[in-house]
Amino acid sequence: MEVEESGEARTSWLGAPGEKHVVPCDHAGKKRKQNPNPEPVVRIVEDEEEDEEEGEMMLDHMKDSEEPSNKRVKPVAKSNSLTGVITPVKTPALKRIGQSISRSISFRTEARPLPPAPIRPRSKASSFPRRRNSQCWSDTVESHDLTAKEIKRQEVIYELTQGERQLIEDLSLVKKVYYEPMLKLDIMTESELGQIFGTLDSLIPLHEDLLERLERLRGSEKTVGEVAPTLVSWFPCLDAYITYCCNQVGAKALLDQKKQEKRVEHFLRLCQESSFSRKLDLWNFLDLPRSRLVKYPLLLKEIQKCTPQDHPDEDTLPDALELIQGIVAEVNNKTGEAECQFYRRGLVYLEESQRLPEIQQSRFLYCHGELKSNRGQRLHVFLFELALVLTRPEDNRDGFQMFQVYRQPLPNASINLEEIPDGEAAGGGTFRGAFTGGNDKVKNCFRVSSRGRSKAHSHSLQANDSFSRQQWITCLRQAIVQSRDRTAQTSQSQFSPHSDPALYHIAELSLSSDTETADHTSR
């Protein structure tokens, strides 16, 4: 314990509780004469840091009390300054916005500027930041004598290289942070994890190989000369994506089902809230390979634009672009077939007449999603290659989502499509009553109809927004045209060369007429 003796008035406010020590002054703020021999004040110092802080506070207090002032001091609550008007902001993002505004705008008032935000202790840095640091090729070199077009080319190649590096990091992260802990903690079985993650582990060596090749291409000046031959020799490795992407349809369905379990949901939520995930969920990571695959053609097109005519890559880049576009198209086709088979297995038919042969003959899905009927029912609609099927989702069976077929499916070749302008009621005003209570106008609706063997079928459907409606209309038009072309080709092939030419001509006119009438109606 340290004892100090002091005769200064500034220490008197630290006296014992109950004592009042006031610096005497008159109304003008001037000090009155004080006792030249004040009593010593005993002060206990327990901590050196507290001693320094208290000393600074006392010094500030004495400065304020010693300055004479004839101005009236308004209470903070009644002040017209910005410090009294602006309320404290709790959101860190809004704090930064407010501080940037206060720095950029000059306030012509007598108010003091807002105090700076308190400095918080820096937390320990994470191995995986929330956001990646964006770096350009120009940031990696000190000087260069390249033209603007050549610099752009190097930037795109560098982006290709960095994309491979980041993908490898993400895929390794998925294996280390998601797959292995869930297997070790028995959150999912090995079979379930194998179905969800598929062949993800086998993709990492492929991209490590490309990254190593690209790194070897960088010269002493960190520039890349020819890149097309390397890509041409590596792109065939992407055939492995067919297996992975085809498995994603069932993987997504199983993952959504497992998220209903508390242990799985809790684990995935903790991972997503951690810094290493960058606020991405597990499916975002599992979908990274597919999004990377479709980016290769875009990067090659950019490299091709920036490649001079006399460059060695000029002749090879078109071959590389054609090769990767063919691989992407093949992966898309195979994935579409796998998706079509997956959802086709999940259809539940209430009547045998609903089993149209067009559904079984369809090889892919144009689109599927949720729409509302004119009675306000939420339907899950599938637009297969040859048929439109309206369903109502059911409970999962053995890990698979089931869909009960609603009404009679419509063959695409016989569908008539009609856009319903916003504001018009569909189906005798049933939309207005089902969705808006009879007050507001109906929006984002369209109608599909078809005449079957015994009666006509018509469905008025509503999308969630105008963009979704336009997507459905575009896919429906494409499906209708392609189905009718296929039907026409099948009908024409049934007429042998020995058939009556007049009958063949009549059939051709009939098919053409039907197609033109339906196209006109769809418009």
XYZ file of C-alpha atoms in Angstrom:
523
model
C 0.000 0.000 0.000
C 1.335 3.370 -1.012
C 0.525 6.580 0.833
C 0.789 9.962 -0.903
C 0.593 13.411 0.595
C -0.604 16.191 -1.605
C -1.858 19.679 -1.040
C -3.332 20.146 -4.505
C -7.044 20.623 -4.855
C -7.268 18.199 -7.781
C -6.901 15.136 -5.553
C -9.609 16.129 -3.155
C -12.366 14.410 -5.182
C -10.721 11.092 -4.430
C -11.361 11.394 -0.695
C -13.349 9.010 1.406
C -17.017 8.353 0.591
C -19.294 10.875 2.200
C -16.822 13.748 1.995
C -17.578 16.544 -0.443
C -14.586 18.350 -1.875
C -15.462 21.212 -4.151
C -13.169 23.694 -5.781
C -14.614 27.050 -4.680
C -15.240 29.567 -7.436
C -17.533 32.513 -8.070
C -20.235 32.838 -10.703
C -17.772 34.100 -13.294
C -15.769 30.942 -13.013
C -12.807 32.538 -11.209
C -11.193 30.707 -8.294
C -11.548 32.005 -4.808
C -8.617 32.131 -2.451
C -7.970 28.816 -0.864
C -6.354 27.742 2.386
C -2.620 27.798 1.765
C -2.115 24.907 4.186
C -4.675 22.266 3.292
C -4.797 18.982 5.084
C -2.968 16.092 3.489
C -5.090 13.594 1.578
C -4.482 9.877 1.965
C -4.827 7.880 -1.280
C -4.581 4.134 -1.695
C -3.103 2.903 -4.991
C -3.942 -0.742 -5.780
C -3.059 -0.966 -9.452
C -0.577 0.928 -11.577
C -2.902 0.949 -14.599
C -5.788 2.315 -12.565
C -3.430 4.936 -11.141
C -2.520 6.159 -14.627
C -6.139 6.237 -15.791
C -7.274 8.111 -12.712
C -4.430 10.587 -13.141
C -5.520 11.320 -16.727
C -9.134 11.725 -15.653
C -8.112 14.114 -12.853
C -6.032 16.159 -15.263
C -8.936 16.516 -17.662
C -11.236 17.400 -14.790
C -8.905 20.153 -13.555
C -8.505 21.596 -17.057
C -12.252 21.919 -17.417
C -12.641 23.447 -13.951
C -9.784 25.903 -14.371
C -10.974 27.389 -17.676
C -13.102 30.469 -17.013
C -16.178 30.698 -19.188
C -19.101 33.121 -19.373
C -21.104 30.923 -21.811
C -24.174 29.020 -20.791
C -23.758 25.287 -20.990
C -26.766 23.430 -22.330
C -27.540 19.912 -21.215
C -26.612 17.225 -23.702
C -30.212 16.058 -24.004
C -31.375 19.518 -25.070
C -28.499 20.309 -27.424
C -29.186 20.931 -31.079
C -25.848 19.493 -32.112
C -25.535 16.230 -33.989
C -24.163 14.502 -30.887
C -27.495 15.024 -29.220
C -29.634 14.153 -32.234
C -27.938 11.049 -33.640
C -28.588 7.953 -31.590
C -25.862 5.375 -31.036
C -25.676 2.752 -33.766
C -25.318 -0.831 -32.624
C -24.795 -2.527 -35.977
C -21.091 -2.589 -36.932
C -21.879 -2.158 -40.625
C -23.979 0.922 -39.964
C -21.244 2.280 -37.712
C -18.806 2.162 -40.580
C -21.297 3.875 -42.875
C -21.896 6.621 -40.330
C -18.197 7.199 -39.825
C -17.541 7.419 -43.552
C -20.349 9.945 -43.909
C -18.997 12.078 -41.079
C -15.578 12.097 -42.726
C -16.829 12.950 -46.200
C -19.387 15.649 -45.303
C -18.408 18.943 -43.680
C -20.958 19.879 -41.029
C -21.128 23.673 -40.690
C -22.333 23.730 -37.126
C -20.843 24.556 -33.780
C -21.213 20.984 -32.652
C -18.202 18.851 -32.013
C -17.557 15.944 -34.403
C -18.781 12.530 -33.443
C -16.351 10.613 -31.229
C -14.496 7.794 -32.964
C -15.735 4.274 -32.496
C -14.107 2.421 -29.609
C -11.214 0.207 -30.555
C -12.040 -3.399 -29.873
C -9.421 -6.020 -29.161
C -8.511 -7.932 -32.283
C -9.683 -11.497 -32.231
C -7.460 -14.339 -33.282
C -7.280 -14.662 -37.043
C -8.971 -17.697 -38.545
C -7.317 -20.069 -40.964
C -10.123 -19.503 -43.457
C -11.252 -15.867 -43.792
C -14.878 -14.964 -44.323
C -13.995 -13.283 -47.609
C -11.198 -14.099 -49.963
C -8.601 -11.474 -50.689
C -8.990 -10.453 -54.305
C -5.600 -10.083 -55.946
C -4.761 -9.288 -59.557
C -1.793 -10.348 -61.599
C -0.549 -6.757 -61.581
C -0.249 -6.938 -57.793
C 2.246 -9.807 -58.053
C 4.791 -8.052 -60.311
C 6.851 -4.980 -59.575
C 7.244 -3.745 -63.137
C 6.427 -4.815 -66.674
C 6.527 -3.439 -70.199
C 3.412 -5.173 -71.577
C 0.623 -3.620 -73.599
C -2.853 -3.191 -72.171
C -4.123 -6.209 -74.132
C -1.271 -8.419 -72.943
C -1.850 -7.313 -69.356
C -5.500 -8.276 -69.669
C -4.479 -11.693 -70.971
C -2.161 -12.247 -68.022
C -4.924 -11.159 -65.634
C -7.345 -13.756 -67.022
C -4.749 -16.538 -66.895
C -3.928 -15.534 -63.332
C -7.625 -15.638 -62.481
C -7.769 -19.162 -63.927
C -4.810 -20.196 -61.760
C -6.160 -18.614 -58.583
C -9.554 -20.190 -59.188
C -7.942 -23.617 -59.201
C -6.102 -22.852 -55.992
C -9.250 -21.654 -54.233
C -11.267 -24.646 -55.419
C -8.647 -27.036 -54.047
C -8.727 -25.225 -50.695
C -12.523 -25.378 -50.549
C -12.756 -29.053 -51.477
C -10.087 -29.928 -48.927
C -12.004 -27.877 -46.364
C -15.209 -29.799 -47.074
C -13.463 -33.093 -46.476
C -11.716 -31.970 -43.295
C -14.458 -29.914 -41.645
C -17.659 -31.625 -42.790
C -17.103 -35.201 -43.954
C -14.576 -36.447 -41.389
C -16.207 -34.913 -38.253
C -19.689 -36.110 -39.206
C -18.345 -39.608 -39.778
C -16.334 -39.598 -36.546
C -19.199 -38.195 -34.444
C -21.666 -40.610 -36.051
C -23.892 -37.730 -37.159
C -24.497 -39.607 -40.423
C -23.680 -43.103 -41.531
C -20.837 -43.793 -43.924
C -23.357 -44.785 -46.586
C -25.304 -41.531 -46.232
C -22.129 -39.446 -46.354
C -20.981 -41.369 -49.409
C -24.221 -40.576 -51.182
C -24.134 -36.883 -50.258
C -20.447 -36.229 -51.008
C -20.249 -38.593 -53.957
C -16.883 -38.629 -55.746
C -15.856 -35.214 -54.411
C -12.617 -36.579 -52.984
C -11.466 -37.761 -56.431
C -11.793 -34.266 -57.923
C -9.078 -32.727 -55.739
C -6.112 -34.480 -57.480
C -7.459 -33.414 -60.884
C -7.354 -29.726 -60.035
C -4.058 -30.070 -58.201
C -2.633 -31.426 -61.452
C -3.908 -28.435 -63.457
C -2.634 -25.981 -60.850
C 0.812 -27.553 -60.975
C 0.853 -27.330 -64.764
C -0.211 -23.676 -64.751
C 2.411 -22.786 -62.147
C 5.112 -24.355 -64.311
C 4.059 -22.142 -67.218
C 4.889 -18.953 -65.324
C 8.276 -17.621 -66.353
C 10.816 -15.637 -64.382
C 8.826 -12.468 -65.024
C 5.645 -14.196 -63.796
C 4.089 -14.151 -67.247
C 2.523 -17.089 -69.110
C 3.175 -17.670 -72.786
C 1.237 -20.581 -74.286
C -1.602 -21.894 -72.151
C -3.900 -23.553 -74.708
C -1.872 -26.800 -75.206
C -1.889 -27.389 -71.447
C -5.651 -26.976 -71.289
C -6.262 -29.187 -74.326
C -4.324 -32.037 -72.722
C -6.011 -31.580 -69.318
C -9.677 -31.000 -70.212
C -10.443 -34.696 -70.921
C -9.891 -35.338 -67.183
C -13.153 -33.485 -66.578
C -15.106 -36.546 -67.691
C -15.017 -37.430 -63.997
C -17.558 -34.640 -63.499
C -20.251 -36.735 -65.179
C -20.375 -39.142 -62.243
C -20.198 -36.386 -59.658
C -22.858 -34.121 -61.181
C -25.252 -36.993 -61.892
C -25.081 -37.938 -58.212
C -25.919 -34.397 -57.079
C -29.666 -34.745 -57.676
C -30.058 -37.526 -55.117
C -27.413 -35.971 -52.860
C -29.354 -32.725 -52.559
C -32.595 -34.562 -51.764
C -30.934 -36.702 -49.063
C -29.171 -33.691 -47.533
C -32.431 -31.756 -47.314
C -34.035 -34.738 -45.600
C -31.184 -35.165 -43.100
C -31.360 -31.477 -42.194
C -34.676 -32.233 -40.499
C -32.750 -34.129 -37.808
C -31.665 -31.963 -34.888
C -28.104 -33.277 -34.651
C -27.442 -32.713 -38.331
C -29.097 -29.297 -38.370
C -27.167 -28.201 -35.268
C -23.813 -29.347 -36.661
C -24.337 -27.717 -40.061
C -25.543 -24.495 -38.464
C -22.455 -24.276 -36.252
C -20.245 -24.827 -39.282
C -22.026 -22.153 -41.292
C -21.696 -19.645 -38.447
C -17.960 -20.328 -38.143
C -15.458 -18.093 -39.883
C -14.022 -20.800 -42.132
C -17.320 -21.265 -43.998
C -17.566 -17.629 -45.183
C -21.312 -17.864 -44.406
C -21.741 -20.647 -46.972
C -23.706 -23.780 -46.180
C -22.628 -27.310 -47.023
C -24.494 -27.454 -50.317
C -22.751 -24.283 -51.533
C -19.449 -26.107 -51.132
C -20.730 -29.302 -52.747
C -21.940 -27.304 -55.748
C -18.599 -25.523 -56.284
C -17.240 -28.113 -58.787
C -20.272 -27.725 -61.053
C -20.050 -23.927 -60.994
C -16.326 -24.162 -61.702
C -16.933 -26.435 -64.684
C -19.267 -24.007 -66.432
C -16.778 -21.159 -65.885
C -14.007 -22.692 -68.008
C -15.602 -21.743 -71.364
C -16.057 -18.157 -70.145
C -12.417 -17.872 -69.098
C -11.226 -19.317 -72.409
C -13.317 -16.831 -74.358
C -11.741 -13.985 -72.396
C -8.247 -15.348 -73.038
C -9.081 -15.659 -76.725
C -10.218 -12.014 -76.877
C -6.933 -10.832 -75.375
C -4.659 -13.037 -77.468
C -2.879 -11.239 -80.365
C -3.194 -12.635 -83.863
C 0.459 -13.629 -84.079
C 0.422 -15.413 -80.691
C 1.201 -19.168 -80.581
C -2.118 -19.753 -78.763
C -4.159 -18.311 -81.600
C -4.594 -21.628 -83.429
C -4.972 -23.848 -80.337
C -7.443 -21.799 -78.283
C -10.432 -22.541 -80.587
C -9.727 -26.266 -80.198
C -9.562 -25.927 -76.421
C -12.804 -23.944 -76.363
C -14.614 -26.485 -78.531
C -13.335 -29.315 -76.337
C -14.502 -27.806 -73.046
C -17.869 -26.774 -74.473
C -18.438 -30.364 -75.596
C -17.543 -31.673 -72.126
C -19.878 -29.203 -70.431
C -22.695 -30.142 -72.811
C -22.135 -33.842 -72.140
C -22.174 -33.302 -68.373
C -25.378 -31.273 -68.685
C -27.071 -33.968 -70.755
C -26.116 -36.775 -68.406
C -27.115 -34.722 -65.377
C -30.465 -33.948 -66.985
C -31.095 -37.622 -67.625
C -30.215 -38.515 -64.030
C -32.498 -35.765 -62.730
C -35.338 -36.919 -64.970
C -35.041 -40.513 -63.763
C -34.826 -39.429 -60.119
C -38.038 -37.387 -60.152
C -39.828 -39.869 -62.396
C -39.273 -42.542 -59.720
C -40.857 -40.235 -57.161
C -44.210 -39.864 -58.973
C -47.202 -41.481 -57.310
C -50.139 -42.193 -59.663
C -53.685 -42.304 -58.333
C -55.101 -43.673 -61.580
C -53.589 -45.876 -64.230
C -54.678 -43.418 -66.935
C -52.196 -40.890 -65.532
C -49.248 -43.021 -66.624
C -48.659 -41.369 -69.967
C -46.070 -43.019 -72.204
C -44.627 -39.540 -72.796
C -43.502 -39.423 -69.170
C -41.578 -42.690 -69.424
C -40.090 -41.704 -72.794
C -38.793 -38.347 -71.520
C -35.041 -38.187 -71.198
C -34.625 -34.882 -69.340
C -36.398 -32.117 -67.447
C -36.796 -28.629 -68.848
C -37.618 -27.200 -65.424
C -39.591 -27.857 -62.249
C -40.736 -25.818 -59.288
C -43.626 -24.543 -57.219
C -46.702 -22.887 -58.749
C -50.178 -22.075 -57.436
C -53.415 -23.321 -58.944
C -56.464 -21.112 -59.418
C -57.784 -22.572 -56.156
C -54.750 -21.413 -54.205
C -53.197 -24.891 -53.953
C -49.424 -25.122 -53.961
C -48.346 -27.528 -56.670
C -44.942 -28.841 -57.684
C -44.916 -28.832 -61.479
C -42.535 -30.873 -63.650
C -41.974 -30.008 -67.290
C -40.470 -33.189 -68.698
C -39.183 -33.482 -72.241
C -42.541 -34.763 -73.530
C -45.107 -34.108 -70.761
C -46.241 -31.542 -68.211
C -47.036 -33.105 -64.814
C -48.719 -31.291 -61.906
C -48.111 -32.869 -58.495
C -48.633 -32.366 -54.792
C -45.593 -33.184 -52.591
C -45.968 -36.057 -50.124
C -43.943 -37.228 -47.143
C -40.608 -38.878 -47.790
C -40.535 -42.620 -48.331
C -37.279 -44.456 -47.700
C -35.333 -41.237 -48.061
C -36.977 -40.166 -51.322
C -39.323 -37.236 -51.841
C -42.595 -38.423 -53.350
C -44.993 -36.411 -55.547
C -48.651 -37.350 -55.983
C -49.796 -36.699 -59.547
C -52.536 -34.049 -59.599
C -55.170 -34.310 -62.340
C -54.246 -35.613 -65.760
C -50.713 -34.968 -67.132
C -50.561 -33.083 -70.447
C -48.485 -34.209 -73.448
C -46.326 -31.282 -74.557
C -47.232 -31.742 -78.216
C -50.909 -31.005 -77.489
C -50.477 -28.121 -75.014
C -51.917 -24.709 -75.797
C -50.165 -21.946 -73.860
C -51.861 -18.671 -72.992
C -50.339 -15.735 -71.135
C -52.757 -14.008 -68.759
C -52.153 -10.240 -68.586
C -51.708 -8.847 -65.108
C -55.011 -7.628 -63.714
C -57.240 -10.100 -65.517
C -58.975 -12.823 -63.532
C -58.330 -16.377 -64.660
C -60.904 -19.137 -64.652
C -63.960 -16.974 -64.056
C -62.414 -14.832 -61.364
C -61.232 -17.716 -59.192
C -57.683 -16.350 -59.066
C -58.905 -13.082 -57.637
C -60.729 -14.793 -54.797
C -58.035 -17.382 -54.069
C -55.001 -15.101 -53.967
C -56.081 -11.530 -53.368
C -59.322 -11.655 -51.424
C -61.127 -9.890 -54.257
C -59.378 -6.543 -53.758
C -56.125 -6.540 -55.718
C -55.403 -7.569 -59.270
C -53.942 -10.934 -60.180
C -50.326 -11.050 -61.421
C -47.809 -13.505 -62.905
C -50.368 -16.005 -64.271
C -50.567 -18.210 -67.364
C -52.837 -20.991 -68.587
C -52.059 -24.389 -70.136
C -54.770 -26.488 -71.759
C -55.038 -29.652 -73.762
C -57.795 -31.831 -75.211
C -57.480 -35.461 -74.229
C -59.316 -38.537 -75.393
C -62.619 -37.673 -73.705
C -62.446 -34.108 -72.359
C -60.450 -30.940 -72.310
C -58.008 -30.206 -69.490
C -57.099 -26.673 -68.474
C -54.910 -25.360 -65.647
C -54.475 -21.716 -64.640
C -51.213 -21.315 -62.760
C -49.529 -18.486 -60.895
C -45.772 -18.029 -60.459
C -44.085 -16.340 -57.524
C -42.904 -13.356 -59.569
C -42.683 -12.047 -63.120
C -39.200 -13.488 -63.671
C -40.335 -16.974 -62.679
C -43.389 -16.723 -64.939
C -41.239 -15.713 -67.895
C -38.939 -18.673 -67.300
C -41.892 -21.068 -67.274
C -43.348 -19.568 -70.446
C -39.988 -19.767 -72.245
C -39.468 -23.411 -71.255
C -43.041 -24.326 -72.180
C -42.732 -22.795 -75.636
C -39.480 -24.633 -76.252
C -40.947 -27.921 -75.043
C -44.092 -27.511 -77.176
C -42.156 -26.768 -80.375
C -39.650 -29.589 -79.921
C -42.371 -32.109 -79.015
C -44.394 -31.204 -82.104
C -41.322 -31.450 -84.305
C -40.640 -34.884 -82.900
C -44.261 -35.927 -83.433
C -44.135 -34.661 -87.020
C -40.944 -36.569 -87.751
C -42.417 -39.752 -86.279
C -45.584 -39.387 -88.341
C -43.659 -38.768 -91.554
C -41.452 -41.804 -91.000
C -44.563 -44.008 -90.843
C -45.332 -43.270 -94.511
C -43.334 -45.610 -96.702
C -42.201 -44.604 -100.221
C -44.950 -46.856 -101.624
C -47.724 -44.915 -99.877
C -50.044 -42.657 -101.812
C -48.253 -39.287 -102.327
C -51.575 -37.494 -102.027
C -52.174 -38.924 -98.554
C -48.624 -38.012 -97.513
C -49.184 -34.447 -98.722
C -52.463 -34.174 -96.784
C -50.819 -35.428 -93.583
C -47.964 -32.958 -93.971
C -50.398 -30.063 -94.436
C -52.401 -31.132 -91.387
C -49.354 -31.275 -89.127
C -48.062 -27.945 -90.381
C -51.438 -26.332 -89.890
C -51.741 -27.623 -86.326
C -48.266 -26.400 -85.488
C -48.847 -22.921 -86.878
C -52.200 -22.587 -85.087
C -50.739 -23.675 -81.764
C -47.757 -21.365 -82.136
C -50.084 -18.482 -82.872
C -52.154 -19.336 -79.794
C -49.050 -19.518 -77.581
C -48.076 -16.027 -78.628
